[in-house]
PDB file of C-alpha atoms in Angstrom:
ATOM      1  CA  UNK A   1     -11.577  15.103  26.645  1.00  0.00           C
ATOM      2  CA  UNK A   2     -11.969  14.393  22.239  1.00  0.00           C
ATOM      3  CA  UNK A   3     -15.231  14.837  22.152  1.00  0.00           C
ATOM      4  CA  UNK A   4     -15.007  18.374  24.058  1.00  0.00           C
ATOM      5  CA  UNK A   5     -12.562  19.247  21.855  1.00  0.00           C
ATOM      6  CA  UNK A   6     -14.245  18.135  18.399  1.00  0.00           C
ATOM      7  CA  UNK A   7     -17.764  18.318  18.596  1.00  0.00           C
ATOM      8  CA  UNK A   8     -18.301  17.713  14.633  1.00  0.00           C
ATOM      9  CA  UNK A   9     -15.652  14.784  13.953  1.00  0.00           C
ATOM     10  CA  UNK A  10     -17.444  11.849  12.911  1.00  0.00           C
ATOM     11  CA  UNK A  11     -14.813   9.751  12.997  1.00  0.00           C
ATOM     12  CA  UNK A  12     -12.520  10.163  16.040  1.00  0.00           C
ATOM     13  CA  UNK A  13      -8.322   8.227  15.921  1.00  0.00           C
ATOM     14  CA  UNK A  14      -6.375   7.544  18.879  1.00  0.00           C
ATOM     15  CA  UNK A  15      -2.643   6.414  18.838  1.00  0.00           C
ATOM     16  CA  UNK A  16      -2.307   3.025  18.274  1.00  0.00           C
ATOM     17  CA  UNK A  17       1.457   1.814  19.204  1.00  0.00           C
ATOM     18  CA  UNK A  18       3.747  -0.443  17.946  1.00  0.00           C
ATOM     19  CA  UNK A  19       6.740  -2.332  20.270  1.00  0.00           C
ATOM     20  CA  UNK A  20       9.900  -2.076  19.861  1.00  0.00           C
ATOM     21  CA  UNK A  21      11.491  -3.978  17.013  1.00  0.00           C
ATOM     22  CA  UNK A  22      12.320  -7.712  18.760  1.00  0.00           C
ATOM     23  CA  UNK A  23      14.126  -9.297  15.732  1.00  0.00           C
ATOM     24  CA  UNK A  24      15.143  -9.208  12.107  1.00  0.00           C
ATOM     25  CA  UNK A  25      11.632  -9.444  11.356  1.00  0.00           C
ATOM     26  CA  UNK A  26      10.202  -7.114  13.516  1.00  0.00           C
ATOM     27  CA  UNK A  27      13.075  -4.243  12.537  1.00  0.00           C
ATOM     28  CA  UNK A  28      11.998  -5.064   8.578  1.00  0.00           C
ATOM     29  CA  UNK A  29       8.543  -3.991   9.772  1.00  0.00           C
ATOM     30  CA  UNK A  30       9.863  -0.803  11.388  1.00  0.00           C
ATOM     31  CA  UNK A  31      12.849  -0.114   8.328  1.00  0.00           C
ATOM     32  CA  UNK A  32       9.515  -0.236   5.646  1.00  0.00           C
ATOM     33  CA  UNK A  33       6.670   1.794   7.685  1.00  0.00           C
ATOM     34  CA  UNK A  34       4.469  -0.361   6.819  1.00  0.00           C
ATOM     35  CA  UNK A  35       2.835   0.919  10.362  1.00  0.00           C
ATOM     36  CA  UNK A  36       2.482   4.516   9.958  1.00  0.00           C
ATOM     37  CA  UNK A  37      -1.495   5.128   9.504  1.00  0.00           C
ATOM     38  CA  UNK A  38      -1.244   3.208  13.787  1.00  0.00           C
ATOM     39  CA  UNK A  39       0.044   5.886  14.800  1.00  0.00           C
ATOM     40  CA  UNK A  40      -1.003   8.398  12.350  1.00  0.00           C
ATOM     41  CA  UNK A  41      -2.712  10.617  15.340  1.00  0.00           C
ATOM     42  CA  UNK A  42       0.556  11.786  16.629  1.00  0.00           C
ATOM     43  CA  UNK A  43       1.051  12.424  13.645  1.00  0.00           C
ATOM     44  CA  UNK A  44      -2.168  14.547  11.449  1.00  0.00           C
ATOM     45  CA  UNK A  45      -4.220  16.751  13.598  1.00  0.00           C
ATOM     46  CA  UNK A  46      -7.259  15.548  10.612  1.00  0.00           C
ATOM     47  CA  UNK A  47      -6.126  12.296   9.839  1.00  0.00           C
ATOM     48  CA  UNK A  48      -7.327  10.393   6.136  1.00  0.00           C
ATOM     49  CA  UNK A  49      -8.308   7.548   7.845  1.00  0.00           C
ATOM     50  CA  UNK A  50      -7.215   5.413  11.247  1.00  0.00           C
ATOM     51  CA  UNK A  51      -7.051   1.630  12.025  1.00  0.00           C
ATOM     52  CA  UNK A  52      -9.794   0.208  13.350  1.00  0.00           C
ATOM     53  CA  UNK A  53      -7.907  -0.530  16.826  1.00  0.00           C
ATOM     54  CA  UNK A  54      -7.637   2.990  18.198  1.00  0.00           C
ATOM     55  CA  UNK A  55     -10.738   4.276  16.271  1.00  0.00           C
ATOM     56  CA  UNK A  56     -13.784   5.725  17.850  1.00  0.00           C
ATOM     57  CA  UNK A  57     -17.248   6.587  15.744  1.00  0.00           C
ATOM     58  CA  UNK A  58     -19.411   9.010  16.513  1.00  0.00           C
ATOM     59  CA  UNK A  59     -23.515   7.655  16.983  1.00  0.00           C
ATOM     60  CA  UNK A  60     -22.791   4.880  14.644  1.00  0.00           C
ATOM     61  CA  UNK A  61     -25.699   3.400  16.308  1.00  0.00           C
ATOM     62  CA  UNK A  62     -27.995   5.744  15.116  1.00  0.00           C
ATOM     63  CA  UNK A  63     -26.918   5.560  11.403  1.00  0.00           C
ATOM     64  CA  UNK A  64     -27.295   2.262  10.594  1.00  0.00           C
ATOM     65  CA  UNK A  65     -26.831   2.903   7.143  1.00  0.00           C
ATOM     66  CA  UNK A  66     -22.750   2.714   7.673  1.00  0.00           C
ATOM     67  CA  UNK A  67     -21.317  -0.457   8.755  1.00  0.00           C
ATOM     68  CA  UNK A  68     -17.886  -2.400   7.884  1.00  0.00           C
ATOM     69  CA  UNK A  69     -18.532  -4.399   4.453  1.00  0.00           C
ATOM     70  CA  UNK A  70     -19.217  -7.984   3.605  1.00  0.00           C
ATOM     71  CA  UNK A  71     -16.277  -7.233   1.186  1.00  0.00           C
ATOM     72  CA  UNK A  72     -13.673  -6.681   2.968  1.00  0.00           C
ATOM     73  CA  UNK A  73     -11.623  -9.870   4.845  1.00  0.00           C
ATOM     74  CA  UNK A  74     -12.827 -10.308   8.386  1.00  0.00           C
ATOM     75  CA  UNK A  75      -9.341 -10.148  10.022  1.00  0.00           C
ATOM     76  CA  UNK A  76      -8.208  -6.454   8.459  1.00  0.00           C
ATOM     77  CA  UNK A  77      -7.975  -5.079   5.312  1.00  0.00           C
ATOM     78  CA  UNK A  78      -9.013  -2.037   3.412  1.00  0.00           C
ATOM     79  CA  UNK A  79     -12.257  -1.934   6.218  1.00  0.00           C
ATOM     80  CA  UNK A  80     -11.374   1.273   8.088  1.00  0.00           C
ATOM     81  CA  UNK A  81     -11.002   2.777   4.857  1.00  0.00           C
ATOM     82  CA  UNK A  82     -14.076   2.098   3.604  1.00  0.00           C
ATOM     83  CA  UNK A  83     -15.425   3.150   7.398  1.00  0.00           C
ATOM     84  CA  UNK A  84     -13.992   6.547   7.560  1.00  0.00           C
ATOM     85  CA  UNK A  85     -14.443   6.671   3.823  1.00  0.00           C
ATOM     86  CA  UNK A  86     -18.273   6.230   4.063  1.00  0.00           C
ATOM     87  CA  UNK A  87     -18.568   9.357   7.217  1.00  0.00           C
ATOM     88  CA  UNK A  88     -17.288  11.575   5.622  1.00  0.00           C
ATOM     89  CA  UNK A  89     -19.389  10.461   2.414  1.00  0.00           C
ATOM     90  CA  UNK A  90     -22.182  10.560   4.853  1.00  0.00           C
ATOM     91  CA  UNK A  91     -21.227  13.833   6.274  1.00  0.00           C
ATOM     92  CA  UNK A  92     -20.061  15.789   3.093  1.00  0.00           C
ATOM     93  CA  UNK A  93     -19.742  19.347   4.320  1.00  0.00           C
ATOM     94  CA  UNK A  94     -17.850  18.292   7.857  1.00  0.00           C
ATOM     95  CA  UNK A  95     -15.073  18.172   4.811  1.00  0.00           C
ATOM     96  CA  UNK A  96     -11.679  18.034   6.446  1.00  0.00           C
ATOM     97  CA  UNK A  97     -13.218  18.266  10.660  1.00  0.00           C
ATOM     98  CA  UNK A  98     -15.254  14.907   9.748  1.00  0.00           C
ATOM     99  CA  UNK A  99     -12.055  13.216  11.482  1.00  0.00           C
ATOM    100  CA  UNK A 100      -9.512  14.475  14.157  1.00  0.00           C
ATOM    101  CA  UNK A 101      -6.174  12.149  16.390  1.00  0.00           C
ATOM    102  CA  UNK A 102      -7.071  12.403  20.185  1.00  0.00           C
ATOM    103  CA  UNK A 103      -3.647  10.842  20.652  1.00  0.00           C
ATOM    104  CA  UNK A 104      -3.643  11.076  23.744  1.00  0.00           C
ATOM    105  CA  UNK A 105      -6.050   7.932  23.195  1.00  0.00           C
ATOM    106  CA  UNK A 106      -3.615   5.367  23.334  1.00  0.00           C
ATOM    107  CA  UNK A 107      -3.678   1.647  22.955  1.00  0.00           C
ATOM    108  CA  UNK A 108      -1.054  -0.994  22.690  1.00  0.00           C
ATOM    109  CA  UNK A 109      -0.521  -3.695  19.832  1.00  0.00           C
ATOM    110  CA  UNK A 110       1.890  -6.778  19.245  1.00  0.00           C
ATOM    111  CA  UNK A 111       3.448  -7.861  16.269  1.00  0.00           C
ATOM    112  CA  UNK A 112       1.403 -10.385  14.491  1.00  0.00           C
ATOM    113  CA  UNK A 113       1.990 -13.419  14.950  1.00  0.00           C
ATOM    114  CA  UNK A 114       3.987 -12.756  17.826  1.00  0.00           C
ATOM    115  CA  UNK A 115       6.001 -11.125  15.708  1.00  0.00           C
ATOM    116  CA  UNK A 116       8.062 -14.132  13.119  1.00  0.00           C
ATOM    117  CA  UNK A 117       7.048 -13.541   9.810  1.00  0.00           C
ATOM    118  CA  UNK A 118       3.982 -12.738   8.563  1.00  0.00           C
ATOM    119  CA  UNK A 119       3.470 -12.258   4.738  1.00  0.00           C
ATOM    120  CA  UNK A 120      -0.373 -13.962   5.563  1.00  0.00           C
ATOM    121  CA  UNK A 121      -0.744 -10.568   7.064  1.00  0.00           C
ATOM    122  CA  UNK A 122       0.735  -8.253   4.879  1.00  0.00           C
ATOM    123  CA  UNK A 123      -1.356  -9.825   2.098  1.00  0.00           C
ATOM    124  CA  UNK A 124      -4.738  -9.279   4.211  1.00  0.00           C
ATOM    125  CA  UNK A 125      -4.281  -6.192   3.987  1.00  0.00           C
ATOM    126  CA  UNK A 126      -3.233  -5.884   0.721  1.00  0.00           C
ATOM    127  CA  UNK A 127      -6.468  -7.594  -0.566  1.00  0.00           C
ATOM    128  CA  UNK A 128      -8.797  -5.875   1.768  1.00  0.00           C
ATOM    129  CA  UNK A 129      -7.326  -2.790   1.006  1.00  0.00           C
ATOM    130  CA  UNK A 130      -7.720  -3.475  -3.546  1.00  0.00           C
ATOM    131  CA  UNK A 131     -11.047  -4.043  -2.670  1.00  0.00           C
ATOM    132  CA  UNK A 132     -10.960   0.480  -2.247  1.00  0.00           C
ATOM    133  CA  UNK A 133      -9.983   0.839  -5.734  1.00  0.00           C
ATOM    134  CA  UNK A 134     -13.641  -0.876  -7.115  1.00  0.00           C
ATOM    135  CA  UNK A 135     -15.586   0.489  -4.411  1.00  0.00           C
ATOM    136  CA  UNK A 136     -14.103   4.300  -3.521  1.00  0.00           C
ATOM    137  CA  UNK A 137     -12.992   4.846  -7.173  1.00  0.00           C
ATOM    138  CA  UNK A 138     -13.035   8.786  -6.976  1.00  0.00           C
ATOM    139  CA  UNK A 139     -10.700   8.011  -4.657  1.00  0.00           C
ATOM    140  CA  UNK A 140      -7.719   6.708  -6.568  1.00  0.00           C
ATOM    141  CA  UNK A 141      -5.429   7.610  -8.666  1.00  0.00           C
ATOM    142  CA  UNK A 142      -3.185   6.271 -11.835  1.00  0.00           C
ATOM    143  CA  UNK A 143       0.245   5.421 -12.499  1.00  0.00           C
ATOM    144  CA  UNK A 144       2.588   3.857 -15.248  1.00  0.00           C
ATOM    145  CA  UNK A 145       3.080  -0.155 -14.102  1.00  0.00           C
ATOM    146  CA  UNK A 146       4.261  -1.445 -10.905  1.00  0.00           C
ATOM    147  CA  UNK A 147       7.274  -4.085 -11.395  1.00  0.00           C
ATOM    148  CA  UNK A 148       5.193  -6.812 -10.975  1.00  0.00           C
ATOM    149  CA  UNK A 149       2.023  -5.668 -13.166  1.00  0.00           C
ATOM    150  CA  UNK A 150       4.855  -4.932 -15.836  1.00  0.00           C
ATOM    151  CA  UNK A 151       5.510  -8.809 -15.424  1.00  0.00           C
ATOM    152  CA  UNK A 152       2.333  -9.996 -15.696  1.00  0.00           C
ATOM    153  CA  UNK A 153       0.673  -8.133 -17.948  1.00  0.00           C
ATOM    154  CA  UNK A 154       3.713  -6.860 -20.677  1.00  0.00           C
ATOM    155  CA  UNK A 155       6.280  -9.108 -20.149  1.00  0.00           C
ATOM    156  CA  UNK A 156       4.402 -12.819 -19.909  1.00  0.00           C
ATOM    157  CA  UNK A 157       1.858 -11.677 -22.992  1.00  0.00           C
ATOM    158  CA  UNK A 158       4.934 -10.652 -25.048  1.00  0.00           C
ATOM    159  CA  UNK A 159       7.152 -14.264 -24.357  1.00  0.00           C
ATOM    160  CA  UNK A 160       3.469 -16.231 -24.890  1.00  0.00           C
ATOM    161  CA  UNK A 161       3.127 -14.960 -28.562  1.00  0.00           C
ATOM    162  CA  UNK A 162       7.240 -14.562 -29.455  1.00  0.00           C
ATOM    163  CA  UNK A 163       7.364 -17.948 -27.646  1.00  0.00           C
ATOM    164  CA  UNK A 164      10.185 -16.919 -26.584  1.00  0.00           C
ATOM    165  CA  UNK A 165       9.478 -18.292 -22.593  1.00  0.00           C
ATOM    166  CA  UNK A 166      13.924 -18.252 -21.840  1.00  0.00           C
ATOM    167  CA  UNK A 167      13.533 -14.700 -22.889  1.00  0.00           C
ATOM    168  CA  UNK A 168      10.785 -13.442 -20.867  1.00  0.00           C
ATOM    169  CA  UNK A 169      12.117 -15.597 -17.772  1.00  0.00           C
ATOM    170  CA  UNK A 170      15.262 -13.382 -18.230  1.00  0.00           C
ATOM    171  CA  UNK A 171      13.473 -10.171 -18.555  1.00  0.00           C
ATOM    172  CA  UNK A 172      10.982 -11.160 -15.956  1.00  0.00           C
ATOM    173  CA  UNK A 173      14.053 -11.821 -13.224  1.00  0.00           C
ATOM    174  CA  UNK A 174      15.879  -8.522 -14.209  1.00  0.00           C
ATOM    175  CA  UNK A 175      13.360  -6.384 -13.845  1.00  0.00           C
ATOM    176  CA  UNK A 176      12.523  -8.410 -10.050  1.00  0.00           C
ATOM    177  CA  UNK A 177      15.774  -7.085  -9.262  1.00  0.00           C
ATOM    178  CA  UNK A 178      15.557  -3.643 -10.318  1.00  0.00           C
ATOM    179  CA  UNK A 179      12.684  -3.177  -7.822  1.00  0.00           C
ATOM    180  CA  UNK A 180      14.482  -4.679  -4.596  1.00  0.00           C
ATOM    181  CA  UNK A 181      17.502  -3.282  -6.033  1.00  0.00           C
ATOM    182  CA  UNK A 182      15.440   0.438  -6.430  1.00  0.00           C
ATOM    183  CA  UNK A 183      13.470  -0.361  -2.613  1.00  0.00           C
ATOM    184  CA  UNK A 184      16.562  -1.594  -0.971  1.00  0.00           C
ATOM    185  CA  UNK A 185      18.699   2.211  -2.078  1.00  0.00           C
ATOM    186  CA  UNK A 186      14.806   4.038  -0.359  1.00  0.00           C
ATOM    187  CA  UNK A 187      15.162   1.201   2.755  1.00  0.00           C
ATOM    188  CA  UNK A 188      18.599   1.496   3.349  1.00  0.00           C
ATOM    189  CA  UNK A 189      19.159   5.573   4.850  1.00  0.00           C
ATOM    190  CA  UNK A 190      16.060   3.042   7.471  1.00  0.00           C
ATOM    191  CA  UNK A 191      18.010   0.199   8.165  1.00  0.00           C
ATOM    192  CA  UNK A 192      21.106   2.051   9.071  1.00  0.00           C
ATOM    193  CA  UNK A 193      19.751   4.094  11.853  1.00  0.00           C
ATOM    194  CA  UNK A 194      16.997   0.782  12.506  1.00  0.00           C
ATOM    195  CA  UNK A 195      20.786  -1.078  12.892  1.00  0.00           C
ATOM    196  CA  UNK A 196      22.593   1.223  13.703  1.00  0.00           C
ATOM    197  CA  UNK A 197      26.113  -0.562  15.061  1.00  0.00           C
ATOM    198  CA  UNK A 198      25.220  -3.844  12.830  1.00  0.00           C
ATOM    199  CA  UNK A 199      27.191  -4.647   9.933  1.00  0.00           C
ATOM    200  CA  UNK A 200      26.246  -2.907   6.919  1.00  0.00           C
ATOM    201  CA  UNK A 201      25.762  -7.036   4.765  1.00  0.00           C
ATOM    202  CA  UNK A 202      22.992  -6.762   8.250  1.00  0.00           C
ATOM    203  CA  UNK A 203      21.708  -3.561   6.810  1.00  0.00           C
ATOM    204  CA  UNK A 204      21.486  -4.246   3.475  1.00  0.00           C
ATOM    205  CA  UNK A 205      19.775  -7.488   4.463  1.00  0.00           C
ATOM    206  CA  UNK A 206      17.194  -5.791   6.733  1.00  0.00           C
ATOM    207  CA  UNK A 207      16.917  -3.306   3.932  1.00  0.00           C
ATOM    208  CA  UNK A 208      16.602  -5.259   1.228  1.00  0.00           C
ATOM    209  CA  UNK A 209      13.528  -7.473   3.241  1.00  0.00           C
ATOM    210  CA  UNK A 210      11.947  -4.278   3.703  1.00  0.00           C
ATOM    211  CA  UNK A 211      11.531  -3.819   0.441  1.00  0.00           C
ATOM    212  CA  UNK A 212       9.800  -7.446   0.171  1.00  0.00           C
ATOM    213  CA  UNK A 213       6.400  -6.961   2.123  1.00  0.00           C
ATOM    214  CA  UNK A 214       5.731  -3.498  -0.047  1.00  0.00           C
ATOM    215  CA  UNK A 215       6.339  -6.550  -3.057  1.00  0.00           C
ATOM    216  CA  UNK A 216       3.984  -8.695  -1.070  1.00  0.00           C
ATOM    217  CA  UNK A 217       1.422  -6.682  -1.492  1.00  0.00           C
ATOM    218  CA  UNK A 218       2.010  -5.518  -4.811  1.00  0.00           C
ATOM    219  CA  UNK A 219       1.439  -9.285  -5.807  1.00  0.00           C
ATOM    220  CA  UNK A 220      -1.474  -9.390  -4.206  1.00  0.00           C
ATOM    221  CA  UNK A 221      -2.879  -7.004  -5.416  1.00  0.00           C
ATOM    222  CA  UNK A 222      -2.557  -8.356  -8.437  1.00  0.00           C
ATOM    223  CA  UNK A 223      -3.074 -11.153  -8.107  1.00  0.00           C
ATOM    224  CA  UNK A 224      -6.679  -9.293  -7.256  1.00  0.00           C
ATOM    225  CA  UNK A 225      -7.119  -7.692 -10.370  1.00  0.00           C
ATOM    226  CA  UNK A 226      -6.817 -10.671 -11.490  1.00  0.00           C
ATOM    227  CA  UNK A 227      -9.163 -13.102  -9.848  1.00  0.00           C
ATOM    228  CA  UNK A 228     -11.996 -10.873  -9.453  1.00  0.00           C
ATOM    229  CA  UNK A 229     -11.066  -9.972 -13.835  1.00  0.00           C
ATOM    230  CA  UNK A 230     -11.177  -6.345 -12.169  1.00  0.00           C
ATOM    231  CA  UNK A 231      -9.623  -4.645 -15.800  1.00  0.00           C
ATOM    232  CA  UNK A 232      -9.995  -1.120 -13.883  1.00  0.00           C
ATOM    233  CA  UNK A 233      -8.262  -1.658 -10.802  1.00  0.00           C
ATOM    234  CA  UNK A 234      -4.291  -1.919 -13.365  1.00  0.00           C
ATOM    235  CA  UNK A 235      -2.595   0.345 -12.536  1.00  0.00           C
ATOM    236  CA  UNK A 236      -4.387   1.662 -10.200  1.00  0.00           C
ATOM    237  CA  UNK A 237      -3.380   3.080  -7.138  1.00  0.00           C
ATOM    238  CA  UNK A 238      -5.911   3.931  -4.122  1.00  0.00           C
ATOM    239  CA  UNK A 239      -4.636   7.334  -2.365  1.00  0.00           C
ATOM    240  CA  UNK A 240      -4.304   6.888   1.132  1.00  0.00           C
ATOM    241  CA  UNK A 241      -4.494  10.481   2.238  1.00  0.00           C
ATOM    242  CA  UNK A 242      -7.305  11.122   0.018  1.00  0.00           C
ATOM    243  CA  UNK A 243      -5.965  14.607  -1.194  1.00  0.00           C
ATOM    244  CA  UNK A 244      -4.590  15.374   2.096  1.00  0.00           C
ATOM    245  CA  UNK A 245      -1.020  15.362   0.150  1.00  0.00           C
ATOM    246  CA  UNK A 246      -1.076  15.889  -3.913  1.00  0.00           C
ATOM    247  CA  UNK A 247       2.967  16.256  -3.369  1.00  0.00           C
ATOM    248  CA  UNK A 248       3.404  12.514  -2.256  1.00  0.00           C
ATOM    249  CA  UNK A 249       0.671  11.480  -5.248  1.00  0.00           C
ATOM    250  CA  UNK A 250       2.990  13.390  -7.682  1.00  0.00           C
ATOM    251  CA  UNK A 251       6.181  11.486  -6.375  1.00  0.00           C
ATOM    252  CA  UNK A 252       4.177   7.752  -7.000  1.00  0.00           C
ATOM    253  CA  UNK A 253       3.074   9.226 -10.486  1.00  0.00           C
ATOM    254  CA  UNK A 254       6.987  10.249 -11.339  1.00  0.00           C
ATOM    255  CA  UNK A 255       8.936   7.587  -9.106  1.00  0.00           C
ATOM    256  CA  UNK A 256       5.933   5.137 -11.566  1.00  0.00           C
ATOM    257  CA  UNK A 257       7.196   6.988 -15.421  1.00  0.00           C
ATOM    258  CA  UNK A 258      11.101   5.923 -14.447  1.00  0.00           C
ATOM    259  CA  UNK A 259      10.531   2.087 -12.899  1.00  0.00           C
ATOM    260  CA  UNK A 260       8.385   1.982 -16.284  1.00  0.00           C
ATOM    261  CA  UNK A 261      11.107   3.749 -18.462  1.00  0.00           C
ATOM    262  CA  UNK A 262      14.084   1.297 -16.877  1.00  0.00           C
ATOM    263  CA  UNK A 263      11.345  -1.905 -17.146  1.00  0.00           C
ATOM    264  CA  UNK A 264      10.905  -1.478 -21.113  1.00  0.00           C
ATOM    265  CA  UNK A 265      14.277  -0.132 -21.616  1.00  0.00           C
ATOM    266  CA  UNK A 266      14.764  -3.882 -20.575  1.00  0.00           C
ATOM    267  CA  UNK A 267      11.915  -5.424 -22.341  1.00  0.00           C
ATOM    268  CA  UNK A 268      13.228  -4.258 -25.260  1.00  0.00           C
ATOM    269  CA  UNK A 269      16.935  -5.526 -24.989  1.00  0.00           C
ATOM    270  CA  UNK A 270      15.601  -8.361 -23.667  1.00  0.00           C
ATOM    271  CA  UNK A 271      13.295  -9.528 -26.775  1.00  0.00           C
ATOM    272  CA  UNK A 272      15.823  -7.224 -29.149  1.00  0.00           C
ATOM    273  CA  UNK A 273      15.827  -9.891 -31.635  1.00  0.00           C
ATOM    274  CA  UNK A 274      11.880 -10.073 -32.007  1.00  0.00           C
ATOM    275  CA  UNK A 275      11.803  -6.864 -32.278  1.00  0.00           C
ATOM    276  CA  UNK A 276      14.252  -6.791 -35.851  1.00  0.00           C
ATOM    277  CA  UNK A 277      12.657 -10.111 -37.112  1.00  0.00           C
ATOM    278  CA  UNK A 278       9.273  -8.033 -36.677  1.00  0.00           C
ATOM    279  CA  UNK A 279      10.705  -4.836 -37.818  1.00  0.00           C
ATOM    280  CA  UNK A 280      13.041  -6.362 -41.129  1.00  0.00           C
TER     281      UNK A 280
END
């Protein structure tokens, strides 16, 4: 029925469901909403992209110019975004109608690694989707440095230049702690709901762990920048919603300003003796 309902659509996105949480780790994955785009067909009539677990591409046999690219990892990460963007680029007149949601076409996706810790899978996604910055620069935007970019490209060089490794370690640790307190606060409402009936300490632990999922991706993307020597990618983010949600993009940019001001303040205080010496 999806093809009849959306005759102009080039990509049809079905509904991919994840199981209910079975342990602390899968509860953390639920809380941080890392699987948002697995169920995007239920949330958006014309999704910006969808995961390859349930994706139907119209006429792909007759359009060999659009294929999965070799630059993305075989285990997943960025290839689904890239493929949908290729179709949108190839059929520019389709606009928003290039994709369409078919939520009644449901597949059940198991938890990765049997529901056990799967940071490797999380990092693999980030390694792959960071390629989208280079492949689709027009679909990216700039922010202020996040916590790991601040530590890597500001705190570490300062510690080396001023020959104060202990100060650099202390400042970096403070930035890391602050970031994860912010993330924990962000995910706490969801943790309270997901872990209703559990103790507050467990709920705080789940909220903190949920934040580490995002942090693992951010660390991986900086690692990718260093290994690819892609200076262009520093402080640049992929617009996951492909222009459909400008408010979310503004929220991310505004949040990055607040975080950077806090991190810069910690850095200035930590290296205060050096600044006094330099200005004195």
